[in-house]
Short mmCIF file of N, CA and C in Angstrom, two decimals:
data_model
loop_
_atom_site.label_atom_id
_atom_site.label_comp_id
_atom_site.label_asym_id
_atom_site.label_seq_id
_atom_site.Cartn_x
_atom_site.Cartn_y
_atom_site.Cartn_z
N UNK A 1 0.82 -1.19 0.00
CA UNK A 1 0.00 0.00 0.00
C UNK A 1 0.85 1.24 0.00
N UNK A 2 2.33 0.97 0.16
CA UNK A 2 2.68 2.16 0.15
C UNK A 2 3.09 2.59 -1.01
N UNK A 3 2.87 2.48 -2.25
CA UNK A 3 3.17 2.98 -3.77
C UNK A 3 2.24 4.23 -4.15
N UNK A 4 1.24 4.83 -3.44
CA UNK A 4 0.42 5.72 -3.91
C UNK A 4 -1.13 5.07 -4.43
N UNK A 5 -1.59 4.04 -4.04
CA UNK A 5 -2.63 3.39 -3.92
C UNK A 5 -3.47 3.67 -3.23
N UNK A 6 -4.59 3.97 -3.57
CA UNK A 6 -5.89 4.56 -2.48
C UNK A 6 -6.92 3.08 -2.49
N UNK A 7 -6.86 2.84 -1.32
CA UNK A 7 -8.16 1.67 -1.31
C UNK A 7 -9.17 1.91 -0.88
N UNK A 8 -10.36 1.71 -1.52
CA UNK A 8 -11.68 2.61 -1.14
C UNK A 8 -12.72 1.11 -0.31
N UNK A 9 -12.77 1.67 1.18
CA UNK A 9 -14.40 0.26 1.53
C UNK A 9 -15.26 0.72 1.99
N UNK A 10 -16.38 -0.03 1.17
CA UNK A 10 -17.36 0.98 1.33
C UNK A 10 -18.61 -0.11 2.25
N UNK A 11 -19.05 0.85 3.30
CA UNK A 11 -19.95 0.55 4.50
C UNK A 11 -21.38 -0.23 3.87
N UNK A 12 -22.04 0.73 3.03
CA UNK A 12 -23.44 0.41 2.65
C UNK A 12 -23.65 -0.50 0.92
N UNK A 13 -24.45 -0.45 0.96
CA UNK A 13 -24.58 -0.76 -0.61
C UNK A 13 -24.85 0.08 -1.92
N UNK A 14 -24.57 -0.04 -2.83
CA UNK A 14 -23.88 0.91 -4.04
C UNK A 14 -25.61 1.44 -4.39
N UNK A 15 -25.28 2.96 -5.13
CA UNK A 15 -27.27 2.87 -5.27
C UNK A 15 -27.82 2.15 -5.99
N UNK A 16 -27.69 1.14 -6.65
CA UNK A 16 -27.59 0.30 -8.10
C UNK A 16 -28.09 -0.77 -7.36
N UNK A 17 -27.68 -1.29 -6.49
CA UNK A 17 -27.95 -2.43 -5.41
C UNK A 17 -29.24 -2.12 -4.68
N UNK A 18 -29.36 -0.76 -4.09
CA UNK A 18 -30.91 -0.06 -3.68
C UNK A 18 -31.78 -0.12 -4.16
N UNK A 19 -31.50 0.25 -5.59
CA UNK A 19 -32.35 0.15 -6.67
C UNK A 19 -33.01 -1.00 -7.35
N UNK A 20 -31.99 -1.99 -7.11
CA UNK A 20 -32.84 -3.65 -7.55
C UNK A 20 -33.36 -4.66 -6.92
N UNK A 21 -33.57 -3.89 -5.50
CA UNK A 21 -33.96 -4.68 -4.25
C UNK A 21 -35.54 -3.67 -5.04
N UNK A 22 -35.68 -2.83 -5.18
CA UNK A 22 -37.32 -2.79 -5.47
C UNK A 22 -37.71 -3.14 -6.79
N UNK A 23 -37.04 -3.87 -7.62
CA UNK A 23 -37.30 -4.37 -8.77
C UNK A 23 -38.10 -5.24 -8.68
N UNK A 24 -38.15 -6.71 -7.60
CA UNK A 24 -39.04 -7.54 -7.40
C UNK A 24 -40.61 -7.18 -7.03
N UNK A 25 -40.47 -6.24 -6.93
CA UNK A 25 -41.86 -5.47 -6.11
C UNK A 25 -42.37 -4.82 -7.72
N UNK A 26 -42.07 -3.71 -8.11
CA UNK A 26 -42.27 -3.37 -8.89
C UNK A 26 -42.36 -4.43 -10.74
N UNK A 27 -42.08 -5.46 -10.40
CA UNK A 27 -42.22 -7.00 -11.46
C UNK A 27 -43.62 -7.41 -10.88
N UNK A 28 -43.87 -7.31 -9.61
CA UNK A 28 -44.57 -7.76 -9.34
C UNK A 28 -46.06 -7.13 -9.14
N UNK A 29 -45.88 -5.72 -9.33
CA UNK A 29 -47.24 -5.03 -9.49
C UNK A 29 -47.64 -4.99 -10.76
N UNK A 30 -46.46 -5.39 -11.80
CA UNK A 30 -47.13 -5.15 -13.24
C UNK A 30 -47.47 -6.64 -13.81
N UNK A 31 -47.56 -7.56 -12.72
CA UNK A 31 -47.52 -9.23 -13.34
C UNK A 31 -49.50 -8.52 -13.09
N UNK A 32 -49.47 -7.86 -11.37
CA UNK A 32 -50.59 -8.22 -11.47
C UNK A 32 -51.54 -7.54 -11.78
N UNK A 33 -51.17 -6.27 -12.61
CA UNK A 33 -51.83 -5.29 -13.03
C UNK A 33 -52.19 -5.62 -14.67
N UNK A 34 -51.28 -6.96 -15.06
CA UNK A 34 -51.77 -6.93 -16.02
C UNK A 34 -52.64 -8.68 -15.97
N UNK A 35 -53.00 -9.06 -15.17
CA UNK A 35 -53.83 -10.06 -14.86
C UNK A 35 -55.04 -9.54 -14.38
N UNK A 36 -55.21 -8.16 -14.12
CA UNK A 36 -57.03 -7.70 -13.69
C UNK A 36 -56.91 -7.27 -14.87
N UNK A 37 -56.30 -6.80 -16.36
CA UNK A 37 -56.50 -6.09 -17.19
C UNK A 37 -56.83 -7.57 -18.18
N UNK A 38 -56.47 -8.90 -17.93
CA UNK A 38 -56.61 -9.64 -19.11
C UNK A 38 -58.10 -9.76 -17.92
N UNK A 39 -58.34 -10.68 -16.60
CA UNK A 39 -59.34 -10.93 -16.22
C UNK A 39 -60.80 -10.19 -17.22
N UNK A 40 -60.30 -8.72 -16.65
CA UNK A 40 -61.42 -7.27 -16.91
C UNK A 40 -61.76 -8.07 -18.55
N UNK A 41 -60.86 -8.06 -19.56
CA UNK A 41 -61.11 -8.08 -21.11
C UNK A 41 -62.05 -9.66 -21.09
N UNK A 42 -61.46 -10.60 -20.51
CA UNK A 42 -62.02 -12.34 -20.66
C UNK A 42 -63.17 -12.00 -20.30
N UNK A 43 -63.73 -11.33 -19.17
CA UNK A 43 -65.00 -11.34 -18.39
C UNK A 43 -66.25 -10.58 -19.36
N UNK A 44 -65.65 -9.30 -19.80
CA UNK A 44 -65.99 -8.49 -21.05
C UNK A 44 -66.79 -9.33 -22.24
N UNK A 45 -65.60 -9.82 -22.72
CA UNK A 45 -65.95 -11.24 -24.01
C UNK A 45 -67.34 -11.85 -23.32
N UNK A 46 -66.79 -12.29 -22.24
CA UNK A 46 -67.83 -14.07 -21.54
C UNK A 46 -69.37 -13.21 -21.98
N UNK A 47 -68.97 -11.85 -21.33
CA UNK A 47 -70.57 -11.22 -20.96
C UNK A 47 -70.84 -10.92 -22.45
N UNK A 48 -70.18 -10.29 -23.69
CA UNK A 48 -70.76 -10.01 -24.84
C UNK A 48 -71.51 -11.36 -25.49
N UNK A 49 -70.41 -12.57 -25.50
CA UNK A 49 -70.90 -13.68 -25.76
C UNK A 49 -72.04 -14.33 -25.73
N UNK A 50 -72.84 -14.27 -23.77
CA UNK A 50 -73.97 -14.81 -23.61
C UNK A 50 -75.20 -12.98 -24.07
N UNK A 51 -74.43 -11.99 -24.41
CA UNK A 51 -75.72 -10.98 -24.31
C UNK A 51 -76.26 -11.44 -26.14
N UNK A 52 -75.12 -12.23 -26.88
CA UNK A 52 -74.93 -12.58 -28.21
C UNK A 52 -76.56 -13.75 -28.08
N UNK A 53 -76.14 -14.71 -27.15
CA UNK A 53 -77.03 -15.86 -27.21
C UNK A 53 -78.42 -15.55 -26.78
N UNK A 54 -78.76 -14.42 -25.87
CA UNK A 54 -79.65 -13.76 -25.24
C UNK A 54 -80.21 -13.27 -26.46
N UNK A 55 -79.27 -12.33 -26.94
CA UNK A 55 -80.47 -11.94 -28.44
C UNK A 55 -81.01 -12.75 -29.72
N UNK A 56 -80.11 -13.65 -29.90
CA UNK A 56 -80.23 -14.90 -30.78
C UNK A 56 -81.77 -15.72 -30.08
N UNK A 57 -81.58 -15.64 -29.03
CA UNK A 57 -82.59 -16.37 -28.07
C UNK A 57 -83.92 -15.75 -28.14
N UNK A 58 -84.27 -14.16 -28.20
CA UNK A 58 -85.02 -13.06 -27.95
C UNK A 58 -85.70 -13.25 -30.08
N UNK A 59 -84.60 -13.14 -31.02
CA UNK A 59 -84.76 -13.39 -32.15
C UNK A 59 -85.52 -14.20 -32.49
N UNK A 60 -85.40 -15.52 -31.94
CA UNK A 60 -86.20 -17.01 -32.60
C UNK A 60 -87.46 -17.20 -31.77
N UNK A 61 -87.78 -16.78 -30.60
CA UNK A 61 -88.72 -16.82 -30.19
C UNK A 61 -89.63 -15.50 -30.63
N UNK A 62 -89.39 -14.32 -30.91
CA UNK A 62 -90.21 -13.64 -31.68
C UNK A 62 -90.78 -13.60 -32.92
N UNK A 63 -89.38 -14.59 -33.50
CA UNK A 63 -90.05 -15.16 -35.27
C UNK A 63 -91.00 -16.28 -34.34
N UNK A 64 -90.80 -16.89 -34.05
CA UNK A 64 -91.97 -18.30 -33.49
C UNK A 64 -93.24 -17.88 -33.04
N UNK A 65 -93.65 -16.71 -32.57
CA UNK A 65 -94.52 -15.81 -31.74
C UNK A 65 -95.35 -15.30 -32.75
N UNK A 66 -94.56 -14.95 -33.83
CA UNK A 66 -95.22 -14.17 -35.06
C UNK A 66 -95.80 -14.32 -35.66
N UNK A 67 -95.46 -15.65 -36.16
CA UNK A 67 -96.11 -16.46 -36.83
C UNK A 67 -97.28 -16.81 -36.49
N UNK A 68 -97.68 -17.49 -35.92
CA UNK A 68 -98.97 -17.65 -34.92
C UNK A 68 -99.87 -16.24 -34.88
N UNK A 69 -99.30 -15.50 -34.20
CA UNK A 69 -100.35 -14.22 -34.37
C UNK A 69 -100.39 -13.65 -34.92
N UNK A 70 -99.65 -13.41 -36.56
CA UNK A 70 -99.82 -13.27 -37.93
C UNK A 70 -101.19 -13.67 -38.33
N UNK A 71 -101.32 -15.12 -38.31
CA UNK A 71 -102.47 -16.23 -38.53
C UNK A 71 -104.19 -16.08 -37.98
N UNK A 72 -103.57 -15.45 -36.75
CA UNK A 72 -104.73 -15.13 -36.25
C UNK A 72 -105.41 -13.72 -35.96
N UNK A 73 -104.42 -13.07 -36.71
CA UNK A 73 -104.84 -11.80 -37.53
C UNK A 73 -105.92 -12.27 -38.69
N UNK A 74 -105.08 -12.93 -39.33
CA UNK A 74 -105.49 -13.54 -40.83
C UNK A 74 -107.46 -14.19 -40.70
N UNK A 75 -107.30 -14.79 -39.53
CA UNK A 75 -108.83 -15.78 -39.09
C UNK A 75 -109.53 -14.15 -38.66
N UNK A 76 -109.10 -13.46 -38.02
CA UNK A 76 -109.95 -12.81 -36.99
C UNK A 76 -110.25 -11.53 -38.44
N UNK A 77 -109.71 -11.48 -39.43
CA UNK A 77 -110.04 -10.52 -40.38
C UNK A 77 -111.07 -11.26 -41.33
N UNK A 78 -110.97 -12.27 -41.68
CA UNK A 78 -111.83 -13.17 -42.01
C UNK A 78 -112.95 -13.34 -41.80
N UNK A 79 -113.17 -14.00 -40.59
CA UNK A 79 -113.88 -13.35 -39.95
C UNK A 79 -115.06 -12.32 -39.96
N UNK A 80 -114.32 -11.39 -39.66
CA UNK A 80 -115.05 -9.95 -39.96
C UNK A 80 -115.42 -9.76 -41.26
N UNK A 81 -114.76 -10.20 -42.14
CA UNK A 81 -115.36 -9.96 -43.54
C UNK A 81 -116.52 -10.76 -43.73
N UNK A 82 -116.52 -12.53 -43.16
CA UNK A 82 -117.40 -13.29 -43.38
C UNK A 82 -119.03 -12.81 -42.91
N UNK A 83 -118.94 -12.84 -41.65
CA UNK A 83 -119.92 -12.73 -40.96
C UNK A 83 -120.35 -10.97 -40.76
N UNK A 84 -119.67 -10.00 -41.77
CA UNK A 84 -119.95 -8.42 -41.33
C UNK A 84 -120.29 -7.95 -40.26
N UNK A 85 -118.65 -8.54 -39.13
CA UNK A 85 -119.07 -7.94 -38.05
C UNK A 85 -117.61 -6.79 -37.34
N UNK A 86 -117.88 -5.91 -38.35
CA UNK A 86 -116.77 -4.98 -38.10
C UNK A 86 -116.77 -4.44 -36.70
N UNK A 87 -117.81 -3.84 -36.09
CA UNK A 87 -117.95 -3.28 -34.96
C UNK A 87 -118.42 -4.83 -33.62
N UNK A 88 -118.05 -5.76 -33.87
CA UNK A 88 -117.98 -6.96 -32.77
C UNK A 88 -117.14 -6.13 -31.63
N UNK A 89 -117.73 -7.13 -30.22
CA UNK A 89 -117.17 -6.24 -29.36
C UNK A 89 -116.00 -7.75 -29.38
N UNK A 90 -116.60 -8.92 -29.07
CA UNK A 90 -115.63 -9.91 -28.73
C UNK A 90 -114.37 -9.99 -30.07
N UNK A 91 -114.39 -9.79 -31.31
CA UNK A 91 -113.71 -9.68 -31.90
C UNK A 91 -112.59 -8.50 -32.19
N UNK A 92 -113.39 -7.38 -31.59
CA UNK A 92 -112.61 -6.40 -30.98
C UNK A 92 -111.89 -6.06 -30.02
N UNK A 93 -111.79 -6.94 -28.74
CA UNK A 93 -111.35 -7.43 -27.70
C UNK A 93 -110.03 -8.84 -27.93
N UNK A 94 -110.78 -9.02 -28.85
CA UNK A 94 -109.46 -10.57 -29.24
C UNK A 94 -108.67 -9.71 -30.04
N UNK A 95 -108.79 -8.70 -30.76
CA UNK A 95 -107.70 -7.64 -31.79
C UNK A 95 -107.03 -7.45 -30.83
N UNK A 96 -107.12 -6.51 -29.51
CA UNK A 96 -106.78 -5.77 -28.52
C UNK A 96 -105.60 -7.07 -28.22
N UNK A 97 -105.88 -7.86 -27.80
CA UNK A 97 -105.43 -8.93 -26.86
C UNK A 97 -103.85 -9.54 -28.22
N UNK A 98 -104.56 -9.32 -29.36
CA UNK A 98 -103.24 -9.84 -30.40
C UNK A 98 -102.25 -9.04 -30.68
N UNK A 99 -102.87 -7.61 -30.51
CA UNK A 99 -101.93 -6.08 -30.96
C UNK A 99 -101.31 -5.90 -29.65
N UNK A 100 -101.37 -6.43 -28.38
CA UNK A 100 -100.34 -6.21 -27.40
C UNK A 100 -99.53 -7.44 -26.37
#
């Protein structure tokens, strides 16, 4: 040591060393920040999916519905033409009952 050699020891840890002790923490808020962000999107899908089958569902039962009281439009106008009973109360009451 006696040539003009400075030996440096150092007490604490370098800031570099400070700094990657919060690396695990900070890995670890973005593992799970991005696991409520896929959850949030999957859950999103699931729900568009069944609101998909809900209307598909809402669709075929209103064509099925229609049909039928299409038909009985068709009889109940008939009907009225057959027997000239435009102003019927019961046939006017069964209109009521098909139009809502």
């Amino acid at each position: 040591m006696g040539n003009g050699q400075k030996w440096h020891v150092y007490y604490k840890d370098s800031w570099f060393l400070q700094q990657l002790r919060v690396f695990p923490y900070v890995q670890l808020s973005l593992i799970a920040l991005f696991l409520i962000i896929a959850y949030t999107v999957f859950n999103s899908i699931r729900k568009s999916e069944q609101n998909l089958v809900w209307v598909g569902l809402t669709k075929e039962a209103a064509h099925q519905l229609g049909t039928p009281i299409s038909s009985l439009m068709g009889w109940l106008e008939l009907i009225r033409i057959k027997f000239d009973a435009e102003e019927d109360d019961t046939l006017n009451e069964m209109e009521n009952d098909i139009k809502d």
